PDB file of C-alpha atoms in Angstrom:
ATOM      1  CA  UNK X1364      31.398  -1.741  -3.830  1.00 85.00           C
ATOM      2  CA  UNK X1365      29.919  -3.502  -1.128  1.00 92.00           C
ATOM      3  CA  UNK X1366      26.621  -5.235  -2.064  1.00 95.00           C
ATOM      4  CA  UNK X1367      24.344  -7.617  -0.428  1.00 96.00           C
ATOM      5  CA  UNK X1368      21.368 -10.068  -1.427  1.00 96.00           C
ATOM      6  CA  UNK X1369      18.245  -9.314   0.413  1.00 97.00           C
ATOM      7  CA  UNK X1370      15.037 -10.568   0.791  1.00 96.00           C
ATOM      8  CA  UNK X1371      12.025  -8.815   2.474  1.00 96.00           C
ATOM      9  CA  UNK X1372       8.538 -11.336   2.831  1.00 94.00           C
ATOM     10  CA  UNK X1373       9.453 -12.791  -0.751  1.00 92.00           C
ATOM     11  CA  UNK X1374      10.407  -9.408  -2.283  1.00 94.00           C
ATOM     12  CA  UNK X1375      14.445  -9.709  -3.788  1.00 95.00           C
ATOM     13  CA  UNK X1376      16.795  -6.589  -3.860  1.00 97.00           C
ATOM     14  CA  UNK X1377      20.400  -6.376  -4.320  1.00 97.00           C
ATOM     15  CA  UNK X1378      21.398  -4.011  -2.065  1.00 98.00           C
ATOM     16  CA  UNK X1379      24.726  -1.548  -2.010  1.00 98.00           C
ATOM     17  CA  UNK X1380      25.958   0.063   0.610  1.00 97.00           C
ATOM     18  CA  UNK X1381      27.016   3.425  -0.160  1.00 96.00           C
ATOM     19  CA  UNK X1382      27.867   5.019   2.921  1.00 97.00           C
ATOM     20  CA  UNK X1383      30.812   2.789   3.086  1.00 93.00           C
ATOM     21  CA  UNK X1384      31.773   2.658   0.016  1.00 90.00           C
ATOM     22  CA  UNK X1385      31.339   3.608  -3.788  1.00 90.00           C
ATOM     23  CA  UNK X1386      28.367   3.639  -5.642  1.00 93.00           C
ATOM     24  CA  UNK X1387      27.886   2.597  -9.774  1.00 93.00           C
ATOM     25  CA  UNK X1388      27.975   5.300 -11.957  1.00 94.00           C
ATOM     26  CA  UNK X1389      24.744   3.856 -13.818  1.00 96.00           C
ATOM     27  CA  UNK X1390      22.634   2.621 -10.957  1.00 96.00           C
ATOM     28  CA  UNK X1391      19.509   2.451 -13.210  1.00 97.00           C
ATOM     29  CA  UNK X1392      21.949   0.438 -16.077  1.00 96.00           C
ATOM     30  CA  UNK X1393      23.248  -1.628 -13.257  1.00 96.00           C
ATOM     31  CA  UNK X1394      19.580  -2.679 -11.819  1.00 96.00           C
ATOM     32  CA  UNK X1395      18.463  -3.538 -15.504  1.00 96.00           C
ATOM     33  CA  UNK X1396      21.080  -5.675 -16.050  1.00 94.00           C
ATOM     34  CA  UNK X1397      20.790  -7.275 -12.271  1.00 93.00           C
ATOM     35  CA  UNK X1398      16.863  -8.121 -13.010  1.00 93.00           C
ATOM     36  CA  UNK X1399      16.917  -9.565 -15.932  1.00 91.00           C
ATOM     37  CA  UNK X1400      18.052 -13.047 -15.110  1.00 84.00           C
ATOM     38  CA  UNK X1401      18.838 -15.043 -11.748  1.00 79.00           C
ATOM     39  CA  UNK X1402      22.402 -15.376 -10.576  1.00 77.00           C
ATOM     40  CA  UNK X1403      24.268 -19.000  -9.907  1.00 68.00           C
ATOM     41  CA  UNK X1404      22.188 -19.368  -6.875  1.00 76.00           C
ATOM     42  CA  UNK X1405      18.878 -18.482  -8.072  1.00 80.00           C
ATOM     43  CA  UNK X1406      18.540 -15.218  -6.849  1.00 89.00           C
ATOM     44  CA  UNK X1407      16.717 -13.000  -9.093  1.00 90.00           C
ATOM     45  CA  UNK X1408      16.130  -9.625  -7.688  1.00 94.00           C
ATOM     46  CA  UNK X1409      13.127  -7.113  -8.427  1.00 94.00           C
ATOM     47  CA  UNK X1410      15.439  -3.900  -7.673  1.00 96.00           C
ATOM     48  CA  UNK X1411      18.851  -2.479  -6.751  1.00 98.00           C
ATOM     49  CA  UNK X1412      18.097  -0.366  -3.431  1.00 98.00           C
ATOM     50  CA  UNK X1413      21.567   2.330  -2.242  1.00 98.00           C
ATOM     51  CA  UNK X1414      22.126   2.791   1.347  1.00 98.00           C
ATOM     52  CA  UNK X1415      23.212   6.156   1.580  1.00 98.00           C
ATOM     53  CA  UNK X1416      24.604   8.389   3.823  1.00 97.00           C
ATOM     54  CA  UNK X1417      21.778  10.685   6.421  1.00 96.00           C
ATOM     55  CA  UNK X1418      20.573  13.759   5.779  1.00 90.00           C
ATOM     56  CA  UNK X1419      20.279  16.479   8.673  1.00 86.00           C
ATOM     57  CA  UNK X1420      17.498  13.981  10.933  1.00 93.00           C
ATOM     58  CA  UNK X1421      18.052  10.843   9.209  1.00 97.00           C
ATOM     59  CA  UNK X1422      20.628   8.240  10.059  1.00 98.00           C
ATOM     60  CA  UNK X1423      20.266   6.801   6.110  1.00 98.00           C
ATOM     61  CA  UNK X1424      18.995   7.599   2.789  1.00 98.00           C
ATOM     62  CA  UNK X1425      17.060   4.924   0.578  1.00 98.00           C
ATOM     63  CA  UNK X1426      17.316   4.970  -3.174  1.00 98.00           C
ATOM     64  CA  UNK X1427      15.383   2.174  -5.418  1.00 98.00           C
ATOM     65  CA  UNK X1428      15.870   1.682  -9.141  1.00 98.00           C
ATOM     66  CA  UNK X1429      12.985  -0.915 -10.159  1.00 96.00           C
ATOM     67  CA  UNK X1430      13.763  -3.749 -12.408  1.00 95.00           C
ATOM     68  CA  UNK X1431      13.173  -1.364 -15.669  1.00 95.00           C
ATOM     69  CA  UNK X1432      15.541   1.265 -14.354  1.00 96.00           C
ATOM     70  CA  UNK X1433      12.807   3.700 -13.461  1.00 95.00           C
ATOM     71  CA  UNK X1434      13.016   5.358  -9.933  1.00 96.00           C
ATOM     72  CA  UNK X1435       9.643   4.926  -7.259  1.00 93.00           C
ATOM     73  CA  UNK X1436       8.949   7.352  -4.550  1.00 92.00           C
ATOM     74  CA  UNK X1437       8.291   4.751  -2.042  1.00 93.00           C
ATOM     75  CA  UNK X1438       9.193   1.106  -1.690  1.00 96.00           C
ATOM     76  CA  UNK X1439       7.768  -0.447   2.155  1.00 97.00           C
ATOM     77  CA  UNK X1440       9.763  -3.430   2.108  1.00 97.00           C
ATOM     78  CA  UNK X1441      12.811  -2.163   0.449  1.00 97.00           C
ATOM     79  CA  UNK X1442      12.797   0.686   3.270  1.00 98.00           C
ATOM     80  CA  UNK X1443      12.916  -2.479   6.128  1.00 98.00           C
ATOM     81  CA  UNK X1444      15.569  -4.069   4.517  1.00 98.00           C
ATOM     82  CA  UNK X1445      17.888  -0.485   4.356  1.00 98.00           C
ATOM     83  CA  UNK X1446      16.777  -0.125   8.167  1.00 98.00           C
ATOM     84  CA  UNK X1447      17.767  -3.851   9.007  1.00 98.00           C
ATOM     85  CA  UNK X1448      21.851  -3.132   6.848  1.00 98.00           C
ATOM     86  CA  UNK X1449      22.088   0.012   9.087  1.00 98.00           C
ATOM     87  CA  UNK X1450      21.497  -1.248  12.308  1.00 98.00           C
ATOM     88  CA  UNK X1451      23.875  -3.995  10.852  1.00 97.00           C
ATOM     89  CA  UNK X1452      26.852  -1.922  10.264  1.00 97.00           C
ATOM     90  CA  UNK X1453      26.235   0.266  12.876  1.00 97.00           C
ATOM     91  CA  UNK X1454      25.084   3.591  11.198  1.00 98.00           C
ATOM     92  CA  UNK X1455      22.064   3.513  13.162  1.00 97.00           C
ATOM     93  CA  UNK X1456      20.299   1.384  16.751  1.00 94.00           C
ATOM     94  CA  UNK X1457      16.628   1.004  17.473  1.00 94.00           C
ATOM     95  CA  UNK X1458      14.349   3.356  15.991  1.00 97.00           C
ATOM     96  CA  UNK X1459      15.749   6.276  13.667  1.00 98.00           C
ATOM     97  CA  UNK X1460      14.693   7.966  10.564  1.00 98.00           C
ATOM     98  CA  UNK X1461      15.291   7.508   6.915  1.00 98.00           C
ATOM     99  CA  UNK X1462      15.337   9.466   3.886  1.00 98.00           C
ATOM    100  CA  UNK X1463      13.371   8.696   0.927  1.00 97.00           C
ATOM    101  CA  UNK X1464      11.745   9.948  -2.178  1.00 95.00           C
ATOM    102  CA  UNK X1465       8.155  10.303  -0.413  1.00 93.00           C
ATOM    103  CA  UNK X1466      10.059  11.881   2.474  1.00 94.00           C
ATOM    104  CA  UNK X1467      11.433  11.054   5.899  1.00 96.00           C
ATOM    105  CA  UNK X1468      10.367   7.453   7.405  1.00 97.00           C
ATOM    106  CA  UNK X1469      10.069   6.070  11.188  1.00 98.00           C
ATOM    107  CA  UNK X1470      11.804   3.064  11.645  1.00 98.00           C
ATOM    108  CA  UNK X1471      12.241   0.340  14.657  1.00 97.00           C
ATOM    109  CA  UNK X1472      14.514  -2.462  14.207  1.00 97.00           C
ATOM    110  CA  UNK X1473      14.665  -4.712  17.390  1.00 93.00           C
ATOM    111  CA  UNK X1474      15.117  -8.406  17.961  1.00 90.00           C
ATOM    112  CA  UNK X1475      11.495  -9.085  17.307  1.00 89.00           C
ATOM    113  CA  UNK X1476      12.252  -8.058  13.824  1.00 93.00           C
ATOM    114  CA  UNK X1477      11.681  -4.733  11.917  1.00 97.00           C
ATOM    115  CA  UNK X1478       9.022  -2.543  11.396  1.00 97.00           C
ATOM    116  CA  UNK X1479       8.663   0.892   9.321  1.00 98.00           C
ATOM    117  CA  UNK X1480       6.336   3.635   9.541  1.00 98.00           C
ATOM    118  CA  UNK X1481       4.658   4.209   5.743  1.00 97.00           C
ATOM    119  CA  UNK X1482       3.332   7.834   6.809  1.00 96.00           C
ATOM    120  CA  UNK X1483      -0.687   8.432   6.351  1.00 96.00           C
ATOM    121  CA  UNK X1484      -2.221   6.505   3.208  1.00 98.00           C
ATOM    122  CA  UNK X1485      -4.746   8.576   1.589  1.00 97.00           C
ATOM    123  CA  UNK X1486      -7.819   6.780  -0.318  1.00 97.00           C
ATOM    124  CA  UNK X1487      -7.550   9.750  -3.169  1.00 94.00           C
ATOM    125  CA  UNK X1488     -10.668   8.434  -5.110  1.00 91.00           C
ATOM    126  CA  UNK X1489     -13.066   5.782  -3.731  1.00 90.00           C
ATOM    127  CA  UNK X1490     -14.661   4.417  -7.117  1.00 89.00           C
ATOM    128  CA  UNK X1491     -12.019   5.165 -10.354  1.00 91.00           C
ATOM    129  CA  UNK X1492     -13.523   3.766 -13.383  1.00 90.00           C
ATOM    130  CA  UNK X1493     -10.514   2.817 -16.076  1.00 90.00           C
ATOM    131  CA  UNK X1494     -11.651   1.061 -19.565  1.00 89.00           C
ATOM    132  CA  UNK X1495      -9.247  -1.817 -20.290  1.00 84.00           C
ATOM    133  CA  UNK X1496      -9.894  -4.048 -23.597  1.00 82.00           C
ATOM    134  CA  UNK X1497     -13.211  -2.495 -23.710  1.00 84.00           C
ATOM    135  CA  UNK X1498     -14.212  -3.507 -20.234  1.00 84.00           C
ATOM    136  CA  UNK X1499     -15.019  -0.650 -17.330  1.00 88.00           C
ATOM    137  CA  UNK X1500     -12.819  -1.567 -14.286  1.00 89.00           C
ATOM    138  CA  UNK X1501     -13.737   0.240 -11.359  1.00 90.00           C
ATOM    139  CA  UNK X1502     -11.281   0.408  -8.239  1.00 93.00           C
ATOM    140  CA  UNK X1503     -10.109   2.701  -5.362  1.00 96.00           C
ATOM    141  CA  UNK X1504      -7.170   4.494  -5.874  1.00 96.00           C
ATOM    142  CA  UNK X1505      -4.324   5.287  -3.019  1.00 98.00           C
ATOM    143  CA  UNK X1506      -1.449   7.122  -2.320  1.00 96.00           C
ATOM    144  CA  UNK X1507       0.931   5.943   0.298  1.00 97.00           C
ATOM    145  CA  UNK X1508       3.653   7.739  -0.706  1.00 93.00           C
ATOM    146  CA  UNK X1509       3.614   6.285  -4.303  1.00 95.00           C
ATOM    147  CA  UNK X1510       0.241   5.462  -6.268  1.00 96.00           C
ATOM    148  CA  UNK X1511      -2.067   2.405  -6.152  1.00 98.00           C
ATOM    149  CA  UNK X1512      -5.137   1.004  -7.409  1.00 96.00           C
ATOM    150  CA  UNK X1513      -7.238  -1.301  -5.443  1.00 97.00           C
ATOM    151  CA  UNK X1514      -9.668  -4.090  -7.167  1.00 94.00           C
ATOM    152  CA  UNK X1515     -11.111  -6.889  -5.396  1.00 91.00           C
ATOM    153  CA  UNK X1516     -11.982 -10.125  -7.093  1.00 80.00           C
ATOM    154  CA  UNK X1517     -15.190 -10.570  -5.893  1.00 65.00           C
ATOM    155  CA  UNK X1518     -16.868  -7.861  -7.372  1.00 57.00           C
ATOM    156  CA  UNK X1519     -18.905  -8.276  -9.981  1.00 57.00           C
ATOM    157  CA  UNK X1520     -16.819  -8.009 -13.631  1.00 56.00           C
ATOM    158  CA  UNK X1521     -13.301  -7.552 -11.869  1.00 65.00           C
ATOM    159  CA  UNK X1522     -10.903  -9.481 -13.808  1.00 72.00           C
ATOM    160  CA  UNK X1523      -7.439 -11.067 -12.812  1.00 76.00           C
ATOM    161  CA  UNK X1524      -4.251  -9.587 -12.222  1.00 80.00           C
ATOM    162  CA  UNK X1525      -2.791 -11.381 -15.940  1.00 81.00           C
ATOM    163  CA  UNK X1526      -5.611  -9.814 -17.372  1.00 78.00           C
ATOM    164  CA  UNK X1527      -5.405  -6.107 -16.454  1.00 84.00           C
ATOM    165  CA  UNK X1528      -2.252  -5.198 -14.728  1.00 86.00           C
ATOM    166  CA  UNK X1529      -0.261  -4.413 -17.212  1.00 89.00           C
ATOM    167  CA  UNK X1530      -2.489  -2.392 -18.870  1.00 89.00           C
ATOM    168  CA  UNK X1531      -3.386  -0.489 -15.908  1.00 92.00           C
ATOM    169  CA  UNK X1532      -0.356  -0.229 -14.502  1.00 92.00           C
ATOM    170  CA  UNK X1533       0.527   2.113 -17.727  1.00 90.00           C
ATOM    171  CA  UNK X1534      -3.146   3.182 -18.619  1.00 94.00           C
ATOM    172  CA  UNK X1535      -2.866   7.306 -19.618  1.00 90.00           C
ATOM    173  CA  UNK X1536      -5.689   7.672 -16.478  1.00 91.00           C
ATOM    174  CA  UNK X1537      -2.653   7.382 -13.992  1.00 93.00           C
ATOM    175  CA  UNK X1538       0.035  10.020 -15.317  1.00 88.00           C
ATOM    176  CA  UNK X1539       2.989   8.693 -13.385  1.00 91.00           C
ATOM    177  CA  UNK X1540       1.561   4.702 -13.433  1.00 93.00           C
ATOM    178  CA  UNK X1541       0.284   2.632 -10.801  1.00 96.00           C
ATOM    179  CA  UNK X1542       0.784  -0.227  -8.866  1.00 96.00           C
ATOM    180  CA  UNK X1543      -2.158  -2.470  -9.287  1.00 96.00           C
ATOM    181  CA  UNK X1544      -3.816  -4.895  -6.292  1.00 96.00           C
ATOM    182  CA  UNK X1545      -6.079  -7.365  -6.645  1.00 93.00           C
ATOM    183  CA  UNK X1546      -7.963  -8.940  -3.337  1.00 94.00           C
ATOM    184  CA  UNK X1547      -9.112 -12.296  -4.056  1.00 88.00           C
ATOM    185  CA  UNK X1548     -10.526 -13.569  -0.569  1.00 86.00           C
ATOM    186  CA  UNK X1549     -11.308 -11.594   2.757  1.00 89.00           C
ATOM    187  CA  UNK X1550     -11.270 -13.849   5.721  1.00 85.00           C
ATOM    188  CA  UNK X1551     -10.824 -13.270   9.372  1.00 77.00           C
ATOM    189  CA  UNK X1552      -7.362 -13.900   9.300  1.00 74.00           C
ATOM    190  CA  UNK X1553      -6.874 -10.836   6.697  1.00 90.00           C
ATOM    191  CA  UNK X1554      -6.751 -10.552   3.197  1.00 95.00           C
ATOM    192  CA  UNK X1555      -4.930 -12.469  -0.326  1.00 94.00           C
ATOM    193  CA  UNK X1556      -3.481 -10.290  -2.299  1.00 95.00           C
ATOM    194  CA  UNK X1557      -1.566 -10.531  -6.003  1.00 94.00           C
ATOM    195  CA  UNK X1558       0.804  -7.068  -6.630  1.00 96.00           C
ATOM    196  CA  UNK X1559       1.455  -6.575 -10.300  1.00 94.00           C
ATOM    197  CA  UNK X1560       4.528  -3.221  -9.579  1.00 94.00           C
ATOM    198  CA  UNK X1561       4.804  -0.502 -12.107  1.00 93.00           C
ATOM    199  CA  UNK X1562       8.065  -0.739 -13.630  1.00 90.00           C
ATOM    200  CA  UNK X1563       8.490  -4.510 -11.733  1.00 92.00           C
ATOM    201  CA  UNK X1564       5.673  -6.848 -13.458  1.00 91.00           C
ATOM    202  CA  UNK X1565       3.829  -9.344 -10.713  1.00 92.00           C
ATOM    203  CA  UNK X1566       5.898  -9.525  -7.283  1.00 91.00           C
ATOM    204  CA  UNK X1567       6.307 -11.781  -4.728  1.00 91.00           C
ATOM    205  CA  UNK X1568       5.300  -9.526  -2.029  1.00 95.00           C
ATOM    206  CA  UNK X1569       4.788  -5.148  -2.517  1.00 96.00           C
ATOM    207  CA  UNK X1570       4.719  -3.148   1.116  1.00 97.00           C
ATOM    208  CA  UNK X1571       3.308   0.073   0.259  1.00 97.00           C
ATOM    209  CA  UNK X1572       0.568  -2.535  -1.983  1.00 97.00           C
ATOM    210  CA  UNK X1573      -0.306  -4.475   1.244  1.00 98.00           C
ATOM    211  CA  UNK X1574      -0.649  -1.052   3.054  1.00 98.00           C
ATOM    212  CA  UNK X1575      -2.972   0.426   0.361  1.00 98.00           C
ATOM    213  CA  UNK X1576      -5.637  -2.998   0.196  1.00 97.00           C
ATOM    214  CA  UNK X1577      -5.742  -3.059   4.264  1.00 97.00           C
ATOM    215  CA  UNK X1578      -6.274   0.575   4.711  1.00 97.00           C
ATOM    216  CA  UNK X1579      -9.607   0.325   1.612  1.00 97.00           C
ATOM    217  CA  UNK X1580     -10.937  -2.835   3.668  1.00 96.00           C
ATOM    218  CA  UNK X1581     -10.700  -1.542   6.642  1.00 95.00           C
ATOM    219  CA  UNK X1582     -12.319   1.272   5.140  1.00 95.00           C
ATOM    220  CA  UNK X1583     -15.079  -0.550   3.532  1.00 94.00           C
ATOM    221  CA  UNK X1584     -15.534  -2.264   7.238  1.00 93.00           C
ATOM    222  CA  UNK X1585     -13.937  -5.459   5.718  1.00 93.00           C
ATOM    223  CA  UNK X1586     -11.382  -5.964   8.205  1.00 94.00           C
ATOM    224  CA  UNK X1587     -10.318  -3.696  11.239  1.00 94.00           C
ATOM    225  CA  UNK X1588      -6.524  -3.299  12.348  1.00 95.00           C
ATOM    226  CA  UNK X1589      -4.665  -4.687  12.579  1.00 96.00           C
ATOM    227  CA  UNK X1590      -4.340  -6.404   9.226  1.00 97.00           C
ATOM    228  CA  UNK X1591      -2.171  -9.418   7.787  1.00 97.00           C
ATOM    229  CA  UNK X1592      -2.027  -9.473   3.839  1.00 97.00           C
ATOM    230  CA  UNK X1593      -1.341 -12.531   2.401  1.00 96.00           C
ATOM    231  CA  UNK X1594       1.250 -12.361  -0.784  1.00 95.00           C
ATOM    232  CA  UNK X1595       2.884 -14.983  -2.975  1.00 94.00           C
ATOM    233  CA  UNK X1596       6.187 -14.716  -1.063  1.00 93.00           C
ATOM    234  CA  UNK X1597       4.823 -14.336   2.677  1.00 94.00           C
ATOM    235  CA  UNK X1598       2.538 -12.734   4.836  1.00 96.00           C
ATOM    236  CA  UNK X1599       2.960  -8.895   6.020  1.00 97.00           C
ATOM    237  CA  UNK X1600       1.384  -7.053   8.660  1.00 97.00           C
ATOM    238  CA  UNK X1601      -0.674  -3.283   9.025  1.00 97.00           C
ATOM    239  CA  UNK X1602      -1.260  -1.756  12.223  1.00 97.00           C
ATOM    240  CA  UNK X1603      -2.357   2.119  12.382  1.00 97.00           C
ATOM    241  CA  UNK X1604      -0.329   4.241  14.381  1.00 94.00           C
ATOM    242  CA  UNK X1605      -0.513   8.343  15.331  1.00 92.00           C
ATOM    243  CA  UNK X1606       2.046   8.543  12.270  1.00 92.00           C
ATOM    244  CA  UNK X1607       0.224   6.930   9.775  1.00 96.00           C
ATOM    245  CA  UNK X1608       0.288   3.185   8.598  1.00 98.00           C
ATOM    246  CA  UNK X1609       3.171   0.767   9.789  1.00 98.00           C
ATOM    247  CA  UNK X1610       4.261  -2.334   8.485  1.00 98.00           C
ATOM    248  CA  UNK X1611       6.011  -5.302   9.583  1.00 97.00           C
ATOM    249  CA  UNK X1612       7.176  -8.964   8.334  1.00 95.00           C
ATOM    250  CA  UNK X1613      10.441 -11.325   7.523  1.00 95.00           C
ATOM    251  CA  UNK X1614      13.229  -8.874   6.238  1.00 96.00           C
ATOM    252  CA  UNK X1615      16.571 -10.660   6.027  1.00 96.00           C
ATOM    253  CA  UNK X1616      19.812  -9.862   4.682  1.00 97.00           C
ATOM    254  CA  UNK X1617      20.861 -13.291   2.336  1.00 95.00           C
ATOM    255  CA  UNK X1618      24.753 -12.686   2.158  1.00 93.00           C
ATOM    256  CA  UNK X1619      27.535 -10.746  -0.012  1.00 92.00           C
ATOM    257  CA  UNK X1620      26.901 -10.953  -3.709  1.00 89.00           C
ATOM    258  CA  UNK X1621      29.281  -9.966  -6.994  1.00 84.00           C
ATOM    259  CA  UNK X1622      28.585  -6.946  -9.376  1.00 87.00           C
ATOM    260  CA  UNK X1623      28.965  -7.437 -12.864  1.00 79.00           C
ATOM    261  CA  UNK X1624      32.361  -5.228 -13.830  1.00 71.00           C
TER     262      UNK X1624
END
C-alpha cells in the first residue's frame, strides 16, 4: 500500500492511496490503531483518509475513518489534502470534482495553494438549548455537510471547550453527534476558534468547523466575508461563492510513511 503523512493547517491524516494500489481490509481497525500513539517522528494523526478511484464526474473519491474508527460525511481539510495527492500523481489538474459522503465537491489546486468548495452551510436552528451537568447551553446548530454546534465564549454562561465538548459532542439531542465550536474572541482580523471533533476529541484545526463559526458570525453581522478562523494548528480561510462556502489554507503532503503489518 502506498501511504503518505499529511498535514492540512495543523490537522494530521495518514493518507493511502488507493487508486494505485491496495487498500486494508480493516480501514476503521487500521485508523484506530494509527491514532492512538505518535510514530518515531512524532506524527500522530487524527484520521486515515483513502484516495480512491472517480466516480462517473469525479476524478477521486474521499473516504475518512476518524481516530475512533467511526466514518464522517464530510471532512474540509481532509478533502484539500486528497485534492493536493491527486494533482500529485496525476489523476487529476486544476479544478475537478470529488466524491464524498456529503456528495460531490469543487476543487482548485493551483500554485497559490488549494482550495475546496464545502457546498451551502445551512444554520438548521439559530438558538438550540442542550442541558449539560445541569447547566442550559444554548448554541446555533449547522450542517455543512456533517453537523455542528456553534457557542461563543462571550456569551453570558457559555463554558469552555474541556468543559462541554465531550458531552455535547455525544449528548442524545444530536442523534448522529456533533462537532462542537467554541468562539472565544471576534476581532477584525476574524475569529479564534477551539474544535472539539466527534469521534476525534479537541483538534488542531476542523474545516467544515471553521466553515460553520464564519458562516453564524457573519450571520449575526459579526464579521462579513471573507473570513479567517484562527485554530490551534493555523489559520484557515471562508469566502462565499455561487456554490456555497469555500475554504482555503496550508495543505501539505509530509512524506511516505510505514503501515503496521
Amino acid at each position: 500500500m502506498k501511504a503518505y503523512r499529511a498535514d492540512a493547517a495543523g490537522n494530521r491524516f495518514v493518507v493511502i492511496d488507493g487508486v494505485a494500489g491496495p487498500l486494508p481490509s480493516d480501514p476503521a481497525g487500521l485508523a484506530q490503531l494509527l491514532c492512538a500513539q505518535a510514530d518515531v517522528s512524532g506524527f500522530c494523526p487524527e484520521g486515515l483518509l483513502l484516495c480512491l478511484p472517480g466516480e462517473e464526474a469525479s476524478a477521486v473519491r474521499m473516504v475518512l475513518f476518524n481516530r475512533d474508527g467511526s466514518r464522517p460525511e464530510a471532512c474540509g481539510n481532509g478533502l484539500r489534502i486528497i485534492a493536493l495527492l491527486a494533482v500529485r500523481e496525476k489523476y487529476a489538474e486544476g479544478e475537478f470534482l470529488v466524491t464524498t459522503d456529503a456528495g460531490l465537491r469543487q476543487v482548485r489546486v493551483t500554485p497559490k495553494g488549494v482550495e475546496v468548495c464545502l457546498g451551502p452551510v445551512r444554520i438548521e436552528s439559530k438558538e438550540h438549548a442542550v442541558e449539560v451537568n445541569g447547566q442550559m447551553i444554548c448554541g446555533t446548530r449547522v450542517n455543512v455537510g456533517n453537523p455542528h454546534f456553534v457557542l461563543f465564549m462571550g456569551e453570558k454562561g457559555q463554558p469552555t471547550l474541556e468543559d462541554c465538548g465531550e458531552a455535547l459532542a455525544t449528548h442524545e439531542s444530536f442523534p448522529k453527534g456533533t462537532n462542537v465550536a467554541i468562539v472565544s474572541q471576534v476581532h477584525t482580523q476574524g475569529l479564534s476558534v477551539r474544535i472539539f471533533e466527534r469521534g476525534v476529541g479537541e483538534t488542531g484545526a476542523c474545516g467544515t468547523g471553521a466553515a460553520a463559526v464564519a458562516r453564524v458570525a457573519v450571520e449575526r453581522g459579526m464579521v462579513s466575508w471573507p473570513v479567517r478562523v484562527e485554530l490551534p494548528g493555523g489559520d484557515l480561510v471562508l469566502s462565499m461563492g455561487s456554490e456555497g462556502v469555500w475554504l482555503r489554507g496550508s495543505t501539505e503532503i509530509l512524506g511516505s510513511c510505514d503501515l503496521p503489518r
